[in-house]
Amino acid sequence: MQRPGQDPVAKDDVPWWMKYAGRGLGTVGSMIAIFLGAWNCVSILWVQVDCLISGMWQMIAGFIVIMIEAPCCCLFIDFVQNLSDWVEKKPYWNRALAYCVLALPAIFVCPVMSSIFGSGLIFTTGIIYGLMSLGKKAPFGEMRTTAMNTEPSSSMRSTLVENTQPIGLSSTPSSIV
């Protein structure tokens, strides 16, 4: 999804399908979250104020995600494109953390299926961006070479074994009187 003025060469090693998955799930998931948040707000008819608050939070979270992921859906707000461009310049882990934190309060306030599913889609978008922030996995040959070249003293198993004490040399626990 190239924007005007963007470099045609990608600056990171994230696969193209993962970028589309994050943006697509963010767009569609936030639309569903907004709809299910409005559905939660209807619960005020049954005097469930906590679900009303959860629904409003979920609608705001969905609106924030759709502003970032699909600014074309919010052309009526003038600062949306600037916000989206600003977020695009940040690392992926910032977006992952923001989406995961935005999704959780609605679930904790009113744990019904509409909150769990709607905010879960936003949370899953955060997970995808978190995976994108980890980067690309090394090729099989490179991982094999690295595994074969590690020294035994630097591996975790050998460090744990070297630091153990025989059972007979350990002191007995003192009794508390």
mmCIF file with all atom_site columns, C-alpha atoms in Angstrom:
data_model
loop_
_atom_site.group_PDB
_atom_site.id
_atom_site.type_symbol
_atom_site.label_atom_id
_atom_site.label_alt_id
_atom_site.label_comp_id
_atom_site.label_asym_id
_atom_site.label_entity_id
_atom_site.label_seq_id
_atom_site.pdbx_PDB_ins_code
_atom_site.Cartn_x
_atom_site.Cartn_y
_atom_site.Cartn_z
_atom_site.occupancy
_atom_site.B_iso_or_equiv
_atom_site.pdbx_formal_charge
_atom_site.auth_seq_id
_atom_site.auth_comp_id
_atom_site.auth_asym_id
_atom_site.auth_atom_id
_atom_site.pdbx_PDB_model_num
ATOM 1   C CA . MET A 1 1   ? 0.000   0.000   0.000  1.00 0.00 ? 1   MET A CA 1
ATOM 2   C CA . GLN A 1 2   ? 2.272   2.686   -1.282 1.00 0.00 ? 2   GLN A CA 1
ATOM 3   C CA . ARG A 1 3   ? 1.442   6.258   -0.388 1.00 0.00 ? 3   ARG A CA 1
ATOM 4   C CA . PRO A 1 4   ? 2.334   9.321   -2.434 1.00 0.00 ? 4   PRO A CA 1
ATOM 5   C CA . GLY A 1 5   ? 5.945   10.376  -1.797 1.00 0.00 ? 5   GLY A CA 1
ATOM 6   C CA . GLN A 1 6   ? 6.855   7.041   -0.198 1.00 0.00 ? 6   GLN A CA 1
ATOM 7   C CA . ASP A 1 7   ? 10.053  5.222   -1.164 1.00 0.00 ? 7   ASP A CA 1
ATOM 8   C CA . PRO A 1 8   ? 9.332   2.426   -3.656 1.00 0.00 ? 8   PRO A CA 1
ATOM 9   C CA . VAL A 1 9   ? 11.899  0.206   -1.900 1.00 0.00 ? 9   VAL A CA 1
ATOM 10  C CA . ALA A 1 10  ? 10.868  -1.228  1.465  1.00 0.00 ? 10  ALA A CA 1
ATOM 11  C CA . LYS A 1 11  ? 13.149  -0.272  4.346  1.00 0.00 ? 11  LYS A CA 1
ATOM 12  C CA . ASP A 1 12  ? 12.451  -3.378  6.405  1.00 0.00 ? 12  ASP A CA 1
ATOM 13  C CA . ASP A 1 13  ? 12.383  -7.098  5.826  1.00 0.00 ? 13  ASP A CA 1
ATOM 14  C CA . VAL A 1 14  ? 8.717   -7.647  6.668  1.00 0.00 ? 14  VAL A CA 1
ATOM 15  C CA . PRO A 1 15  ? 6.917   -9.854  4.119  1.00 0.00 ? 15  PRO A CA 1
ATOM 16  C CA . TRP A 1 16  ? 4.343   -8.106  1.961  1.00 0.00 ? 16  TRP A CA 1
ATOM 17  C CA . TRP A 1 17  ? 1.547   -10.434 3.056  1.00 0.00 ? 17  TRP A CA 1
ATOM 18  C CA . MET A 1 18  ? 2.132   -9.556  6.705  1.00 0.00 ? 18  MET A CA 1
ATOM 19  C CA . LYS A 1 19  ? 1.855   -5.837  5.968  1.00 0.00 ? 19  LYS A CA 1
ATOM 20  C CA . TYR A 1 20  ? -1.431  -6.427  4.144  1.00 0.00 ? 20  TYR A CA 1
ATOM 21  C CA . ALA A 1 21  ? -2.657  -8.697  6.952  1.00 0.00 ? 21  ALA A CA 1
ATOM 22  C CA . GLY A 1 22  ? -1.974  -6.026  9.573  1.00 0.00 ? 22  GLY A CA 1
ATOM 23  C CA . ARG A 1 23  ? -3.550  -3.230  7.598  1.00 0.00 ? 23  ARG A CA 1
ATOM 24  C CA . GLY A 1 24  ? -6.501  -5.337  6.423  1.00 0.00 ? 24  GLY A CA 1
ATOM 25  C CA . LEU A 1 25  ? -7.306  -6.776  9.835  1.00 0.00 ? 25  LEU A CA 1
ATOM 26  C CA . GLY A 1 26  ? -6.881  -3.341  11.372 1.00 0.00 ? 26  GLY A CA 1
ATOM 27  C CA . THR A 1 27  ? -9.320  -1.807  8.908  1.00 0.00 ? 27  THR A CA 1
ATOM 28  C CA . VAL A 1 28  ? -11.977 -4.523  8.885  1.00 0.00 ? 28  VAL A CA 1
ATOM 29  C CA . GLY A 1 29  ? -11.523 -5.355  12.569 1.00 0.00 ? 29  GLY A CA 1
ATOM 30  C CA . SER A 1 30  ? -11.953 -1.752  13.646 1.00 0.00 ? 30  SER A CA 1
ATOM 31  C CA . MET A 1 31  ? -15.151 -1.434  11.604 1.00 0.00 ? 31  MET A CA 1
ATOM 32  C CA . ILE A 1 32  ? -16.502 -4.549  13.306 1.00 0.00 ? 32  ILE A CA 1
ATOM 33  C CA . ALA A 1 33  ? -15.334 -3.226  16.684 1.00 0.00 ? 33  ALA A CA 1
ATOM 34  C CA . ILE A 1 34  ? -17.207 0.045   16.114 1.00 0.00 ? 34  ILE A CA 1
ATOM 35  C CA . PHE A 1 35  ? -20.391 -1.839  15.210 1.00 0.00 ? 35  PHE A CA 1
ATOM 36  C CA . LEU A 1 36  ? -20.110 -4.203  18.203 1.00 0.00 ? 36  LEU A CA 1
ATOM 37  C CA . GLY A 1 37  ? -19.311 -1.253  20.464 1.00 0.00 ? 37  GLY A CA 1
ATOM 38  C CA . ALA A 1 38  ? -22.559 0.380   19.388 1.00 0.00 ? 38  ALA A CA 1
ATOM 39  C CA . TRP A 1 39  ? -24.275 -2.942  20.099 1.00 0.00 ? 39  TRP A CA 1
ATOM 40  C CA . ASN A 1 40  ? -22.802 -2.860  23.615 1.00 0.00 ? 40  ASN A CA 1
ATOM 41  C CA . CYS A 1 41  ? -24.154 0.659   24.103 1.00 0.00 ? 41  CYS A CA 1
ATOM 42  C CA . VAL A 1 42  ? -27.685 -0.653  23.540 1.00 0.00 ? 42  VAL A CA 1
ATOM 43  C CA . SER A 1 43  ? -27.263 -2.594  26.793 1.00 0.00 ? 43  SER A CA 1
ATOM 44  C CA . ILE A 1 44  ? -28.106 0.632   28.658 1.00 0.00 ? 44  ILE A CA 1
ATOM 45  C CA . LEU A 1 45  ? -31.721 -0.415  28.093 1.00 0.00 ? 45  LEU A CA 1
ATOM 46  C CA . TRP A 1 46  ? -31.088 -3.234  30.597 1.00 0.00 ? 46  TRP A CA 1
ATOM 47  C CA . VAL A 1 47  ? -29.348 -0.801  33.001 1.00 0.00 ? 47  VAL A CA 1
ATOM 48  C CA . GLN A 1 48  ? -25.861 -2.178  32.363 1.00 0.00 ? 48  GLN A CA 1
ATOM 49  C CA . VAL A 1 49  ? -23.774 0.958   32.688 1.00 0.00 ? 49  VAL A CA 1
ATOM 50  C CA . ASP A 1 50  ? -20.491 -0.960  32.617 1.00 0.00 ? 50  ASP A CA 1
ATOM 51  C CA . CYS A 1 51  ? -21.316 -2.345  29.174 1.00 0.00 ? 51  CYS A CA 1
ATOM 52  C CA . LEU A 1 52  ? -22.246 1.159   28.001 1.00 0.00 ? 52  LEU A CA 1
ATOM 53  C CA . ILE A 1 53  ? -18.816 2.418   29.048 1.00 0.00 ? 53  ILE A CA 1
ATOM 54  C CA . SER A 1 54  ? -17.173 -0.632  27.464 1.00 0.00 ? 54  SER A CA 1
ATOM 55  C CA . GLY A 1 55  ? -19.053 -0.040  24.210 1.00 0.00 ? 55  GLY A CA 1
ATOM 56  C CA . MET A 1 56  ? -18.037 3.604   24.087 1.00 0.00 ? 56  MET A CA 1
ATOM 57  C CA . TRP A 1 57  ? -14.396 2.668   24.746 1.00 0.00 ? 57  TRP A CA 1
ATOM 58  C CA . GLN A 1 58  ? -14.526 0.019   22.028 1.00 0.00 ? 58  GLN A CA 1
ATOM 59  C CA . MET A 1 59  ? -16.011 2.468   19.524 1.00 0.00 ? 59  MET A CA 1
ATOM 60  C CA . ILE A 1 60  ? -13.298 5.040   20.292 1.00 0.00 ? 60  ILE A CA 1
ATOM 61  C CA . ALA A 1 61  ? -10.577 2.391   20.019 1.00 0.00 ? 61  ALA A CA 1
ATOM 62  C CA . GLY A 1 62  ? -11.996 1.198   16.693 1.00 0.00 ? 62  GLY A CA 1
ATOM 63  C CA . PHE A 1 63  ? -12.142 4.764   15.419 1.00 0.00 ? 63  PHE A CA 1
ATOM 64  C CA . ILE A 1 64  ? -8.502  5.400   16.405 1.00 0.00 ? 64  ILE A CA 1
ATOM 65  C CA . VAL A 1 65  ? -7.382  2.206   14.659 1.00 0.00 ? 65  VAL A CA 1
ATOM 66  C CA . ILE A 1 66  ? -9.326  3.007   11.492 1.00 0.00 ? 66  ILE A CA 1
ATOM 67  C CA . MET A 1 67  ? -7.851  6.526   11.467 1.00 0.00 ? 67  MET A CA 1
ATOM 68  C CA . ILE A 1 68  ? -4.346  5.049   11.551 1.00 0.00 ? 68  ILE A CA 1
ATOM 69  C CA . GLU A 1 69  ? -4.835  2.054   9.267  1.00 0.00 ? 69  GLU A CA 1
ATOM 70  C CA . ALA A 1 70  ? -7.245  3.481   6.688  1.00 0.00 ? 70  ALA A CA 1
ATOM 71  C CA . PRO A 1 71  ? -7.173  7.277   6.676  1.00 0.00 ? 71  PRO A CA 1
ATOM 72  C CA . CYS A 1 72  ? -9.209  7.211   3.461  1.00 0.00 ? 72  CYS A CA 1
ATOM 73  C CA . CYS A 1 73  ? -12.230 6.171   5.555  1.00 0.00 ? 73  CYS A CA 1
ATOM 74  C CA . CYS A 1 74  ? -11.999 9.400   7.568  1.00 0.00 ? 74  CYS A CA 1
ATOM 75  C CA . LEU A 1 75  ? -11.527 12.053  4.890  1.00 0.00 ? 75  LEU A CA 1
ATOM 76  C CA . PHE A 1 76  ? -13.971 14.338  6.693  1.00 0.00 ? 76  PHE A CA 1
ATOM 77  C CA . ILE A 1 77  ? -11.417 14.939  9.487  1.00 0.00 ? 77  ILE A CA 1
ATOM 78  C CA . ASP A 1 78  ? -8.509  17.121  8.397  1.00 0.00 ? 78  ASP A CA 1
ATOM 79  C CA . PHE A 1 79  ? -5.760  15.877  10.771 1.00 0.00 ? 79  PHE A CA 1
ATOM 80  C CA . VAL A 1 80  ? -6.221  12.144  10.052 1.00 0.00 ? 80  VAL A CA 1
ATOM 81  C CA . GLN A 1 81  ? -3.694  11.990  7.206  1.00 0.00 ? 81  GLN A CA 1
ATOM 82  C CA . ASN A 1 82  ? -1.059  13.764  9.325  1.00 0.00 ? 82  ASN A CA 1
ATOM 83  C CA . LEU A 1 83  ? -1.700  11.367  12.227 1.00 0.00 ? 83  LEU A CA 1
ATOM 84  C CA . SER A 1 84  ? -1.452  8.342   9.943  1.00 0.00 ? 84  SER A CA 1
ATOM 85  C CA . ASP A 1 85  ? 1.786   9.586   8.380  1.00 0.00 ? 85  ASP A CA 1
ATOM 86  C CA . TRP A 1 86  ? 3.259   10.266  11.825 1.00 0.00 ? 86  TRP A CA 1
ATOM 87  C CA . VAL A 1 87  ? 2.402   6.741   13.021 1.00 0.00 ? 87  VAL A CA 1
ATOM 88  C CA . GLU A 1 88  ? 3.820   5.215   9.816  1.00 0.00 ? 88  GLU A CA 1
ATOM 89  C CA . LYS A 1 89  ? 7.242   6.696   10.662 1.00 0.00 ? 89  LYS A CA 1
ATOM 90  C CA . LYS A 1 90  ? 7.299   4.998   14.078 1.00 0.00 ? 90  LYS A CA 1
ATOM 91  C CA . PRO A 1 91  ? 8.569   1.440   14.662 1.00 0.00 ? 91  PRO A CA 1
ATOM 92  C CA . TYR A 1 92  ? 6.056   -1.402  14.489 1.00 0.00 ? 92  TYR A CA 1
ATOM 93  C CA . TRP A 1 93  ? 6.325   -2.198  18.196 1.00 0.00 ? 93  TRP A CA 1
ATOM 94  C CA . ASN A 1 94  ? 4.848   1.222   19.059 1.00 0.00 ? 94  ASN A CA 1
ATOM 95  C CA . ARG A 1 95  ? 1.727   0.441   17.066 1.00 0.00 ? 95  ARG A CA 1
ATOM 96  C CA . ALA A 1 96  ? 1.566   -3.083  18.499 1.00 0.00 ? 96  ALA A CA 1
ATOM 97  C CA . LEU A 1 97  ? 1.709   -1.794  22.063 1.00 0.00 ? 97  LEU A CA 1
ATOM 98  C CA . ALA A 1 98  ? -0.843  0.934   21.395 1.00 0.00 ? 98  ALA A CA 1
ATOM 99  C CA . TYR A 1 99  ? -3.365  -1.461  19.803 1.00 0.00 ? 99  TYR A CA 1
ATOM 100 C CA . CYS A 1 100 ? -3.014  -4.061  22.555 1.00 0.00 ? 100 CYS A CA 1
ATOM 101 C CA . VAL A 1 101 ? -3.420  -1.440  25.294 1.00 0.00 ? 101 VAL A CA 1
ATOM 102 C CA . LEU A 1 102 ? -6.411  0.129   23.504 1.00 0.00 ? 102 LEU A CA 1
ATOM 103 C CA . ALA A 1 103 ? -8.190  -3.216  23.194 1.00 0.00 ? 103 ALA A CA 1
ATOM 104 C CA . LEU A 1 104 ? -7.959  -4.473  26.778 1.00 0.00 ? 104 LEU A CA 1
ATOM 105 C CA . PRO A 1 105 ? -10.097 -2.022  28.842 1.00 0.00 ? 105 PRO A CA 1
ATOM 106 C CA . ALA A 1 106 ? -13.302 -2.788  26.949 1.00 0.00 ? 106 ALA A CA 1
ATOM 107 C CA . ILE A 1 107 ? -12.868 -6.495  27.663 1.00 0.00 ? 107 ILE A CA 1
ATOM 108 C CA . PHE A 1 108 ? -12.125 -5.956  31.362 1.00 0.00 ? 108 PHE A CA 1
ATOM 109 C CA . VAL A 1 109 ? -15.036 -3.557  31.942 1.00 0.00 ? 109 VAL A CA 1
ATOM 110 C CA . CYS A 1 110 ? -17.727 -5.727  30.309 1.00 0.00 ? 110 CYS A CA 1
ATOM 111 C CA . PRO A 1 111 ? -16.585 -9.251  29.379 1.00 0.00 ? 111 PRO A CA 1
ATOM 112 C CA . VAL A 1 112 ? -19.371 -10.196 26.963 1.00 0.00 ? 112 VAL A CA 1
ATOM 113 C CA . MET A 1 113 ? -18.903 -11.792 23.544 1.00 0.00 ? 113 MET A CA 1
ATOM 114 C CA . SER A 1 114 ? -19.329 -8.560  21.592 1.00 0.00 ? 114 SER A CA 1
ATOM 115 C CA . SER A 1 115 ? -16.581 -6.874  23.637 1.00 0.00 ? 115 SER A CA 1
ATOM 116 C CA . ILE A 1 116 ? -14.286 -9.873  23.462 1.00 0.00 ? 116 ILE A CA 1
ATOM 117 C CA . PHE A 1 117 ? -14.697 -10.309 19.699 1.00 0.00 ? 117 PHE A CA 1
ATOM 118 C CA . GLY A 1 118 ? -14.588 -6.621  18.745 1.00 0.00 ? 118 GLY A CA 1
ATOM 119 C CA . SER A 1 119 ? -11.653 -5.700  20.948 1.00 0.00 ? 119 SER A CA 1
ATOM 120 C CA . GLY A 1 120 ? -10.054 -9.053  20.173 1.00 0.00 ? 120 GLY A CA 1
ATOM 121 C CA . LEU A 1 121 ? -9.767  -8.053  16.520 1.00 0.00 ? 121 LEU A CA 1
ATOM 122 C CA . ILE A 1 122 ? -7.958  -4.864  17.535 1.00 0.00 ? 122 ILE A CA 1
ATOM 123 C CA . PHE A 1 123 ? -5.746  -6.874  19.901 1.00 0.00 ? 123 PHE A CA 1
ATOM 124 C CA . THR A 1 124 ? -4.964  -9.360  17.102 1.00 0.00 ? 124 THR A CA 1
ATOM 125 C CA . THR A 1 125 ? -3.931  -6.458  14.883 1.00 0.00 ? 125 THR A CA 1
ATOM 126 C CA . GLY A 1 126 ? -1.533  -5.438  17.653 1.00 0.00 ? 126 GLY A CA 1
ATOM 127 C CA . ILE A 1 127 ? -0.173  -8.983  17.753 1.00 0.00 ? 127 ILE A CA 1
ATOM 128 C CA . ILE A 1 128 ? 0.461   -8.921  13.998 1.00 0.00 ? 128 ILE A CA 1
ATOM 129 C CA . TYR A 1 129 ? 2.351   -5.636  14.302 1.00 0.00 ? 129 TYR A CA 1
ATOM 130 C CA . GLY A 1 130 ? 4.291   -7.106  17.217 1.00 0.00 ? 130 GLY A CA 1
ATOM 131 C CA . LEU A 1 131 ? 5.332   -10.021 15.018 1.00 0.00 ? 131 LEU A CA 1
ATOM 132 C CA . MET A 1 132 ? 6.300   -7.561  12.303 1.00 0.00 ? 132 MET A CA 1
ATOM 133 C CA . SER A 1 133 ? 8.537   -5.745  14.782 1.00 0.00 ? 133 SER A CA 1
ATOM 134 C CA . LEU A 1 134 ? 10.474  -8.960  15.446 1.00 0.00 ? 134 LEU A CA 1
ATOM 135 C CA . GLY A 1 135 ? 11.659  -8.991  11.856 1.00 0.00 ? 135 GLY A CA 1
ATOM 136 C CA . LYS A 1 136 ? 12.387  -11.724 9.404  1.00 0.00 ? 136 LYS A CA 1
ATOM 137 C CA . LYS A 1 137 ? 13.664  -15.110 10.479 1.00 0.00 ? 137 LYS A CA 1
ATOM 138 C CA . ALA A 1 138 ? 17.151  -16.130 9.346  1.00 0.00 ? 138 ALA A CA 1
ATOM 139 C CA . PRO A 1 139 ? 17.501  -18.712 6.564  1.00 0.00 ? 139 PRO A CA 1
ATOM 140 C CA . PHE A 1 140 ? 17.848  -22.363 7.591  1.00 0.00 ? 140 PHE A CA 1
ATOM 141 C CA . GLY A 1 141 ? 21.510  -22.621 6.595  1.00 0.00 ? 141 GLY A CA 1
ATOM 142 C CA . GLU A 1 142 ? 22.484  -19.561 8.608  1.00 0.00 ? 142 GLU A CA 1
ATOM 143 C CA . MET A 1 143 ? 20.635  -20.811 11.701 1.00 0.00 ? 143 MET A CA 1
ATOM 144 C CA . ARG A 1 144 ? 22.309  -24.234 11.372 1.00 0.00 ? 144 ARG A CA 1
ATOM 145 C CA . THR A 1 145 ? 25.764  -22.662 11.060 1.00 0.00 ? 145 THR A CA 1
ATOM 146 C CA . THR A 1 146 ? 25.175  -20.459 14.085 1.00 0.00 ? 146 THR A CA 1
ATOM 147 C CA . ALA A 1 147 ? 23.952  -23.404 16.141 1.00 0.00 ? 147 ALA A CA 1
ATOM 148 C CA . MET A 1 148 ? 26.987  -25.517 15.217 1.00 0.00 ? 148 MET A CA 1
ATOM 149 C CA . ASN A 1 149 ? 29.493  -22.759 15.980 1.00 0.00 ? 149 ASN A CA 1
ATOM 150 C CA . THR A 1 150 ? 28.356  -21.982 19.521 1.00 0.00 ? 150 THR A CA 1
ATOM 151 C CA . GLU A 1 151 ? 30.848  -22.832 22.218 1.00 0.00 ? 151 GLU A CA 1
ATOM 152 C CA . PRO A 1 152 ? 29.671  -25.245 24.891 1.00 0.00 ? 152 PRO A CA 1
ATOM 153 C CA . SER A 1 153 ? 30.556  -22.876 27.736 1.00 0.00 ? 153 SER A CA 1
ATOM 154 C CA . SER A 1 154 ? 28.280  -20.154 26.346 1.00 0.00 ? 154 SER A CA 1
ATOM 155 C CA . SER A 1 155 ? 25.172  -22.313 26.100 1.00 0.00 ? 155 SER A CA 1
ATOM 156 C CA . MET A 1 156 ? 22.538  -22.073 28.809 1.00 0.00 ? 156 MET A CA 1
ATOM 157 C CA . ARG A 1 157 ? 22.690  -25.752 29.725 1.00 0.00 ? 157 ARG A CA 1
ATOM 158 C CA . SER A 1 158 ? 26.388  -25.740 30.500 1.00 0.00 ? 158 SER A CA 1
ATOM 159 C CA . THR A 1 159 ? 26.102  -22.545 32.547 1.00 0.00 ? 159 THR A CA 1
ATOM 160 C CA . LEU A 1 160 ? 23.323  -24.057 34.626 1.00 0.00 ? 160 LEU A CA 1
ATOM 161 C CA . VAL A 1 161 ? 25.239  -27.281 35.193 1.00 0.00 ? 161 VAL A CA 1
ATOM 162 C CA . GLU A 1 162 ? 28.450  -25.474 36.211 1.00 0.00 ? 162 GLU A CA 1
ATOM 163 C CA . ASN A 1 163 ? 26.613  -23.447 38.866 1.00 0.00 ? 163 ASN A CA 1
ATOM 164 C CA . THR A 1 164 ? 24.973  -26.359 40.674 1.00 0.00 ? 164 THR A CA 1
ATOM 165 C CA . GLN A 1 165 ? 26.013  -27.590 44.107 1.00 0.00 ? 165 GLN A CA 1
ATOM 166 C CA . PRO A 1 166 ? 25.892  -31.169 45.337 1.00 0.00 ? 166 PRO A CA 1
ATOM 167 C CA . ILE A 1 167 ? 22.970  -31.847 47.660 1.00 0.00 ? 167 ILE A CA 1
ATOM 168 C CA . GLY A 1 168 ? 25.265  -32.845 50.543 1.00 0.00 ? 168 GLY A CA 1
ATOM 169 C CA . LEU A 1 169 ? 26.992  -29.424 50.566 1.00 0.00 ? 169 LEU A CA 1
ATOM 170 C CA . SER A 1 170 ? 23.863  -27.303 50.738 1.00 0.00 ? 170 SER A CA 1
ATOM 171 C CA . SER A 1 171 ? 22.790  -26.043 54.123 1.00 0.00 ? 171 SER A CA 1
ATOM 172 C CA . THR A 1 172 ? 19.566  -27.174 55.735 1.00 0.00 ? 172 THR A CA 1
ATOM 173 C CA . PRO A 1 173 ? 16.830  -24.603 56.166 1.00 0.00 ? 173 PRO A CA 1
ATOM 174 C CA . SER A 1 174 ? 16.685  -23.025 59.574 1.00 0.00 ? 174 SER A CA 1
ATOM 175 C CA . SER A 1 175 ? 13.503  -23.437 61.536 1.00 0.00 ? 175 SER A CA 1
ATOM 176 C CA . ILE A 1 176 ? 11.639  -20.314 62.513 1.00 0.00 ? 176 ILE A CA 1
ATOM 177 C CA . VAL A 1 177 ? 10.823  -20.192 66.226 1.00 0.00 ? 177 VAL A CA 1
#
